mmCIF file of C-alpha atoms in Angstrom:
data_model
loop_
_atom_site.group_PDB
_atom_site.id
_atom_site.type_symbol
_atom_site.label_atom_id
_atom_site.label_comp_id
_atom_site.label_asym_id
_atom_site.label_seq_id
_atom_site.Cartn_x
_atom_site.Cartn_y
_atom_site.Cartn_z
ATOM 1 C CA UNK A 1 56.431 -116.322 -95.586
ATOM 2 C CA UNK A 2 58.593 -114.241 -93.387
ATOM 3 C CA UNK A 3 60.660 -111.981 -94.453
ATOM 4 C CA UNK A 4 63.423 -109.300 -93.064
ATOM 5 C CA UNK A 5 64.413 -106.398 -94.259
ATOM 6 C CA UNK A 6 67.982 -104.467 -93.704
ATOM 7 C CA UNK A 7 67.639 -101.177 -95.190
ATOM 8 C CA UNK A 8 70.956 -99.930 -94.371
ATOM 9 C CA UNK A 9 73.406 -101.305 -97.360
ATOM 10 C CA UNK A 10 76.436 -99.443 -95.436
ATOM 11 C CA UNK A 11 77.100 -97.394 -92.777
ATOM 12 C CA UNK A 12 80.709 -96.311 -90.912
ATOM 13 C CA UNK A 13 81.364 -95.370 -87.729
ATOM 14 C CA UNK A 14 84.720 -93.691 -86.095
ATOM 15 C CA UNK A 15 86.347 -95.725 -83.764
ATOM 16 C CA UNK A 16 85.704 -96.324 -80.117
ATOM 17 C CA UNK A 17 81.726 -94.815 -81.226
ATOM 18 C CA UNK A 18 78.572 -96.255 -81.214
ATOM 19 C CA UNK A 19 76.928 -97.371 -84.200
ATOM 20 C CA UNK A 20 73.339 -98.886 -84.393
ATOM 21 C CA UNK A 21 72.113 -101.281 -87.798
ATOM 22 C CA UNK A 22 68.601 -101.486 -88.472
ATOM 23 C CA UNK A 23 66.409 -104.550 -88.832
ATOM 24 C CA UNK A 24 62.665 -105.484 -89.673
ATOM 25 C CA UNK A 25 60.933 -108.590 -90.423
ATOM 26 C CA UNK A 26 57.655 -109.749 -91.247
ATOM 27 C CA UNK A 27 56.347 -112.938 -89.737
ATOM 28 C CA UNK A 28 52.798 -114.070 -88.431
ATOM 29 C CA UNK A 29 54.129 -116.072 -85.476
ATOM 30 C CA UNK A 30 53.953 -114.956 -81.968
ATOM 31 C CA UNK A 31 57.278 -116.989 -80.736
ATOM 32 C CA UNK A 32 60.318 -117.041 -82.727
ATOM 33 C CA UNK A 33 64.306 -116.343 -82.758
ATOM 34 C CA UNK A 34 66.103 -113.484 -84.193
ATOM 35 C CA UNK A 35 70.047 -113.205 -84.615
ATOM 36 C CA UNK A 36 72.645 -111.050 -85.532
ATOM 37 C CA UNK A 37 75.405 -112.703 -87.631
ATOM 38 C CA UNK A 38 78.663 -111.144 -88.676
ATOM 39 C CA UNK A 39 80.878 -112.075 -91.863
ATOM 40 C CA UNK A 40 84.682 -110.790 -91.792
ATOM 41 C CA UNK A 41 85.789 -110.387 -95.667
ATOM 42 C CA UNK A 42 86.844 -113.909 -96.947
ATOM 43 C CA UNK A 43 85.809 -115.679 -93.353
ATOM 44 C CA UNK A 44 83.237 -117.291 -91.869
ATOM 45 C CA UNK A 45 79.883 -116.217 -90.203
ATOM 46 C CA UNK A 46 79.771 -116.238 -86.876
ATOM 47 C CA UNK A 47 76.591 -115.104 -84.023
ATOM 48 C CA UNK A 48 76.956 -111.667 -82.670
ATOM 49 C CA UNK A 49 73.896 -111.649 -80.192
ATOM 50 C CA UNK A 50 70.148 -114.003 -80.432
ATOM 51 C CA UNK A 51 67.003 -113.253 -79.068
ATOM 52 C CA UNK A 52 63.900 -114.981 -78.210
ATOM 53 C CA UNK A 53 60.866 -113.271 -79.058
ATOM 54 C CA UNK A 54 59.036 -114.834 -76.082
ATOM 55 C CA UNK A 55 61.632 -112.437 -73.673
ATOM 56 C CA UNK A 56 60.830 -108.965 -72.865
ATOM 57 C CA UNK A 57 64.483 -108.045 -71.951
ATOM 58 C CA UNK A 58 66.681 -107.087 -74.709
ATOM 59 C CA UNK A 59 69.783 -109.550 -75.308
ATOM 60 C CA UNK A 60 73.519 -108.134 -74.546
ATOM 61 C CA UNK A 61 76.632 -109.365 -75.090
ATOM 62 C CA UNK A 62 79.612 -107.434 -74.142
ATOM 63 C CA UNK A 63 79.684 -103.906 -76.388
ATOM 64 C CA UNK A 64 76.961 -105.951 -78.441
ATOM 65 C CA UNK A 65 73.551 -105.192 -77.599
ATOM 66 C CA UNK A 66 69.780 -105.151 -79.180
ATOM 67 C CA UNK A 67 66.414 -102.477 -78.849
ATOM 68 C CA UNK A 68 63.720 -105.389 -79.788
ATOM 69 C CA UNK A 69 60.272 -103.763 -80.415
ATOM 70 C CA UNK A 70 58.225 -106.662 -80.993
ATOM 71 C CA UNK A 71 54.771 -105.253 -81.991
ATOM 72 C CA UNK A 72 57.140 -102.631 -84.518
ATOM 73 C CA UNK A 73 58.755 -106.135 -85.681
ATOM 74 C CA UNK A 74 62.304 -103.965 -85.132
ATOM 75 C CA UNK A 75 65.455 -105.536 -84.044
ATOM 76 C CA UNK A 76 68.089 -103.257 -84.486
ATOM 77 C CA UNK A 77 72.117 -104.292 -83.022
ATOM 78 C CA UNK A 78 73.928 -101.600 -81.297
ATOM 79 C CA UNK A 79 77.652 -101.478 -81.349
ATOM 80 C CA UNK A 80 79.175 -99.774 -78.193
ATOM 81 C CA UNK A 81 82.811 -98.656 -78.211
ATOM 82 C CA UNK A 82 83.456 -99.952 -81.921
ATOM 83 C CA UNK A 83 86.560 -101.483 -82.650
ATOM 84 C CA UNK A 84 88.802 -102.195 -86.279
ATOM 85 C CA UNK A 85 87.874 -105.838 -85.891
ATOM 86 C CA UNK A 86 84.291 -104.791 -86.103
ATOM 87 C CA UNK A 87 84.810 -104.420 -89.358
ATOM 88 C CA UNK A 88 82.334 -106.538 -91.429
ATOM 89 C CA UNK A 89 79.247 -108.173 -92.884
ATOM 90 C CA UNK A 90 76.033 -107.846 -90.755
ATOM 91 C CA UNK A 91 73.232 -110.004 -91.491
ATOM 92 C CA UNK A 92 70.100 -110.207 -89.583
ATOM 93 C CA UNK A 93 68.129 -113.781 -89.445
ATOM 94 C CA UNK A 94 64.631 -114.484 -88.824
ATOM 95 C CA UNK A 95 63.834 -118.256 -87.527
ATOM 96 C CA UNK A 96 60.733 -119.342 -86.649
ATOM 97 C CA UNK A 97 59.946 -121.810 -83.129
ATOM 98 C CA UNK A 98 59.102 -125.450 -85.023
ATOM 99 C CA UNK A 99 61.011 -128.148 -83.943
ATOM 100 C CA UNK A 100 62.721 -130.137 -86.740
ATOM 101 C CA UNK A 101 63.414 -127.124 -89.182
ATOM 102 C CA UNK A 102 65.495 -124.572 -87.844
ATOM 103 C CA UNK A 103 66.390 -122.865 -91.022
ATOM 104 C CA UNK A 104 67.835 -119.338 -90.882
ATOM 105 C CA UNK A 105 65.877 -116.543 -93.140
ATOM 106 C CA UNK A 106 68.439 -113.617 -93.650
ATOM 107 C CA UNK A 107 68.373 -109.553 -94.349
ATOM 108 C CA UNK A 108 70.519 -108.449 -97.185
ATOM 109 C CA UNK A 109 73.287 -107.281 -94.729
ATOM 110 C CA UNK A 110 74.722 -104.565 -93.823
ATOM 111 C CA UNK A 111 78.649 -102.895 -94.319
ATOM 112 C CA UNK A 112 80.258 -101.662 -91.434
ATOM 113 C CA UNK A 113 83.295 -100.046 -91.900
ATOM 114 C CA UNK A 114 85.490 -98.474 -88.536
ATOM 115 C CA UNK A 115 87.092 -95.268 -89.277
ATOM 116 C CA UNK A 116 90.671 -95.534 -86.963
ATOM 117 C CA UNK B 1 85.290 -129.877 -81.686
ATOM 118 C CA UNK B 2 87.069 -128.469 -84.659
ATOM 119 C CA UNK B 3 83.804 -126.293 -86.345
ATOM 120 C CA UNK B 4 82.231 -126.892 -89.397
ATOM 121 C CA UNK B 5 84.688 -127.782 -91.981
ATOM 122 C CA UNK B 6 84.002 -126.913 -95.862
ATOM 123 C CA UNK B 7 86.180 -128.213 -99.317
ATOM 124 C CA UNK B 8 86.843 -127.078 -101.435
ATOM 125 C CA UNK B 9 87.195 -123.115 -99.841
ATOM 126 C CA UNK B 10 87.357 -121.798 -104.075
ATOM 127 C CA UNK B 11 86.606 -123.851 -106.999
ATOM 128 C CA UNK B 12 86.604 -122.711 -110.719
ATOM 129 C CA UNK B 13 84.805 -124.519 -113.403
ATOM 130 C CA UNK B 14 83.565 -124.367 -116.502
ATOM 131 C CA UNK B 15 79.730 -124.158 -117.741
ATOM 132 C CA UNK B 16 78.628 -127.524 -118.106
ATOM 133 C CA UNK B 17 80.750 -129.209 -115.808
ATOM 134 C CA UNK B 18 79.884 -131.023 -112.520
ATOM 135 C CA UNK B 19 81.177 -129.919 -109.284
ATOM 136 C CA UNK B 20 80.547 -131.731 -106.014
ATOM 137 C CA UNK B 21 81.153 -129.930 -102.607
ATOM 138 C CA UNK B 22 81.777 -131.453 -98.964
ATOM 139 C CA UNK B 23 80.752 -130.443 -95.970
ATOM 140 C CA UNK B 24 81.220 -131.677 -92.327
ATOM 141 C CA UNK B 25 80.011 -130.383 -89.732
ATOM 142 C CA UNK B 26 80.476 -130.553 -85.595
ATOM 143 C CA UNK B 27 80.964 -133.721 -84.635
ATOM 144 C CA UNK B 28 77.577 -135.073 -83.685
ATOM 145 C CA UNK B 29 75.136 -132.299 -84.744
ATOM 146 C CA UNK B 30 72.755 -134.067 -86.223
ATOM 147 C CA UNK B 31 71.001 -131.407 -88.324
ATOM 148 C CA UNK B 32 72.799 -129.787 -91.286
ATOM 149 C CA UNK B 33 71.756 -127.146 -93.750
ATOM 150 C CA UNK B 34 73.123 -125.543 -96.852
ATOM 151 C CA UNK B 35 72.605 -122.107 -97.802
ATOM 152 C CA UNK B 36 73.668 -120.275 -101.161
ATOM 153 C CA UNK B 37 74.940 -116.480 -100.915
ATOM 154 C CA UNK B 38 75.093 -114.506 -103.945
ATOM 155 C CA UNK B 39 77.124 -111.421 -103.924
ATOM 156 C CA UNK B 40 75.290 -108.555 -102.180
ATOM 157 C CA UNK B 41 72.479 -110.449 -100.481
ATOM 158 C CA UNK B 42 72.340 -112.476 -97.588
ATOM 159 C CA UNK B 43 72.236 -116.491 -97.446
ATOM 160 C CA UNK B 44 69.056 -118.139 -99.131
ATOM 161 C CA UNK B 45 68.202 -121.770 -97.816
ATOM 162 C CA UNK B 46 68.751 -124.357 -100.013
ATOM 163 C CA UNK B 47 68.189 -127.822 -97.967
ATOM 164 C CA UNK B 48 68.382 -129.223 -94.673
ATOM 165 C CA UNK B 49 69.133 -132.661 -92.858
ATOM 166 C CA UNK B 50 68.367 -134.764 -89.714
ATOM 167 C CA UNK B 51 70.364 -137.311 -89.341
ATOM 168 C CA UNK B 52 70.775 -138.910 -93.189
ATOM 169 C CA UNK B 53 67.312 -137.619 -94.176
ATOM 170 C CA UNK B 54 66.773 -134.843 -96.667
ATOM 171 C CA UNK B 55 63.416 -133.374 -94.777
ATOM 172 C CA UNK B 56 63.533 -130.154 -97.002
ATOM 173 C CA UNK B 57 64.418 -128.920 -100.224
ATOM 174 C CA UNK B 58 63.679 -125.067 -101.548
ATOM 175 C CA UNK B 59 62.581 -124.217 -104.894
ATOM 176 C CA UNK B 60 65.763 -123.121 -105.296
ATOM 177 C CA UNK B 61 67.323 -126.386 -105.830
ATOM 178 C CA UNK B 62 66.794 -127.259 -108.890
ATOM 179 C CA UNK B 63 66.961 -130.653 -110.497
ATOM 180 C CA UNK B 64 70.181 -130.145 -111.348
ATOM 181 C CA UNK B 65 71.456 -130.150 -107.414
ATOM 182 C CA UNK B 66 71.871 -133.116 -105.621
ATOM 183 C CA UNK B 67 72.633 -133.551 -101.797
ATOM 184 C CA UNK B 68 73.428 -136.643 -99.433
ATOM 185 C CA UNK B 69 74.297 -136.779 -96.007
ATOM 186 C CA UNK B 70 75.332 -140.778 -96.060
ATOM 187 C CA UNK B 71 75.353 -142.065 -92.547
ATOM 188 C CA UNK B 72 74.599 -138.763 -90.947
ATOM 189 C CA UNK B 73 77.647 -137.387 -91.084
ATOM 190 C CA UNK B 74 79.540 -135.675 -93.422
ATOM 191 C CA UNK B 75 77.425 -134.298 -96.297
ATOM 192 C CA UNK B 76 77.550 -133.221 -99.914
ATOM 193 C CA UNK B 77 76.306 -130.928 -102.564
ATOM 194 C CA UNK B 78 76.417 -132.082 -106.309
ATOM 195 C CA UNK B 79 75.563 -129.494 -109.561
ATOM 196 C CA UNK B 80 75.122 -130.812 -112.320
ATOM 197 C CA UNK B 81 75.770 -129.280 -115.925
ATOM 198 C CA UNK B 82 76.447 -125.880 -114.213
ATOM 199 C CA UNK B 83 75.542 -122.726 -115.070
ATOM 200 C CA UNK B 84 77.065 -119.521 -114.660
ATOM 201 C CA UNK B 85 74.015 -118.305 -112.418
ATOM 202 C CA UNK B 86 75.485 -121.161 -110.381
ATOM 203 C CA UNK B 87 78.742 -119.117 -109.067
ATOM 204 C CA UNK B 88 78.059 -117.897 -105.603
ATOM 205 C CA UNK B 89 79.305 -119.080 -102.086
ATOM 206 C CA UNK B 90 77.721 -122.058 -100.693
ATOM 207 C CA UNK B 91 77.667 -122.003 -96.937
ATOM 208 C CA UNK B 92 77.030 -124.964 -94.432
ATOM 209 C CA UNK B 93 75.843 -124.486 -91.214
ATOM 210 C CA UNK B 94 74.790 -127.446 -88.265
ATOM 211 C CA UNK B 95 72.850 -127.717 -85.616
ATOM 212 C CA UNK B 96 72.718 -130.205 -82.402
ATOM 213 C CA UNK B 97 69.670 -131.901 -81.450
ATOM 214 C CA UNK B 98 68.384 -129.132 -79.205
ATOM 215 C CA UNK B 99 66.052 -126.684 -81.569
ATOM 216 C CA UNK B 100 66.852 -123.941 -78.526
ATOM 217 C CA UNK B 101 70.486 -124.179 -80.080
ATOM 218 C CA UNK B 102 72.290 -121.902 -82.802
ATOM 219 C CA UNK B 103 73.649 -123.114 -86.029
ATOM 220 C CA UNK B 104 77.123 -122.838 -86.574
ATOM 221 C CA UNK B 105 78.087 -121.892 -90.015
ATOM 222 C CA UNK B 106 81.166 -123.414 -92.376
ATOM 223 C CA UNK B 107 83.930 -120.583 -94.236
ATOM 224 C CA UNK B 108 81.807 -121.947 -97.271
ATOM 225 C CA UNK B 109 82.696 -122.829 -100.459
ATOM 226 C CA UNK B 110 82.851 -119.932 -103.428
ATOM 227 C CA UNK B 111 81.996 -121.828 -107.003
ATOM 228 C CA UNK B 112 83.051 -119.498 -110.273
ATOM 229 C CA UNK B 113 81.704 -120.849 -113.065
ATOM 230 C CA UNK B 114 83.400 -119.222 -116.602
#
């Protein structure tokens, strides 16, 4: 079964810094997906950044971007420039390439909190 | 496309009592999941549906939790007698018909049960 591992329950950053959350997984499968998720207190969940295992380049998006080591199984987000609306829930999910089940297996998050 | 739409947002029961939640998702996604989220860990997958067919239940879904998805549209989790291991936030996500595609997640639905 795979499995993924955030081992960073909280972390802070000042703002306008950089902050980078760790993430590992376990799986057996050579293709698969990986996401970062965030969750504002009391709202919903919403993608950061995905990326497919079968791409070499690391996924961006905006001040959001990704280090994937695939043979480390390490997919840690990097948060350029952070803002106060960064402010959040960060959960790292694991899905694996079968058609038909695209279920989502999640890290135990992580806290960010932006120091203004 | 108005998102994925959840109700009741907060509901407060008592042990023993049934509770029955709705979700509906983006208009014609036709794959839907629930998730449960206890406080301090991430979502766990409960069950997941194509079209109007259950195709997957976890072991976490006990007996005592019922979903439908009549028609393929809107769907909804029952618990039965609950429990107060029952309160957590249940969170619905769908999915359109492309597997390349991401799933788009509800606000959920936090159950307290005294």
């Amino acid at each position: 079964a795979q499995t993924v591992t955030q081992s960073q329950p909280e972390m802070s950053v000042q703002e306008a810094e950089t902050v980078t959350l760790s993430c590992t997984y376990d799986t057996s499968e050579s293709d698969y997906y990986l996401f970062w998720y965030k969750q504002p207190p009391s709202r919903q969940m919403i993608l950061v950044i995905r990326q497919e295992a079968y791409k070499q380049q690391n996924a961006t998006e905006n001040r959001f971007s990704v280090n994937f080591q695939k043979a480390a199984k390490s997919f840690s987000l990097k948060i350029s420039d952070s803002q106060l609306g960064d402010a959040a829930m960060y959960f790292c999910a694991y899905r694996n390439p079968n058609f038909g089940n695209e279920k989502l297996t999640f890290g135990t998050g992580t806290r960010l909190t932006i120091i203004p | 496309d108005t998102g994925v739409s959840q109700d009741p947002r907060h509901k407060i029961t008592k042990r023993g009592q049934n509770v029955t939640f709705r979700c509906d998702p983006i208009s014609e996604h036709n794959r839907l999941y629930w998730y449960r989220q206890t406080l301090g860990q991430g979502p766990e997958f409960l069950t997941y549906f194509q079209n109007e067919a259950q195709l997957e239940k976890s072991r976490l879904l006990s007996d005592r939790f019922s979903a439908e998805r009549p028609k393929g549209s809107f769907s909804t989790l029952e618990i039965q007698r609950t429990e107060q291991g029952d309160s957590a936030m249940y969170l619905c996500a769908s999915l359109s018909g492309f597997s390349t595609d991401t799933q788009y997640f509800g606000p959920g639905t936090r159950l307290t049960v005294l």
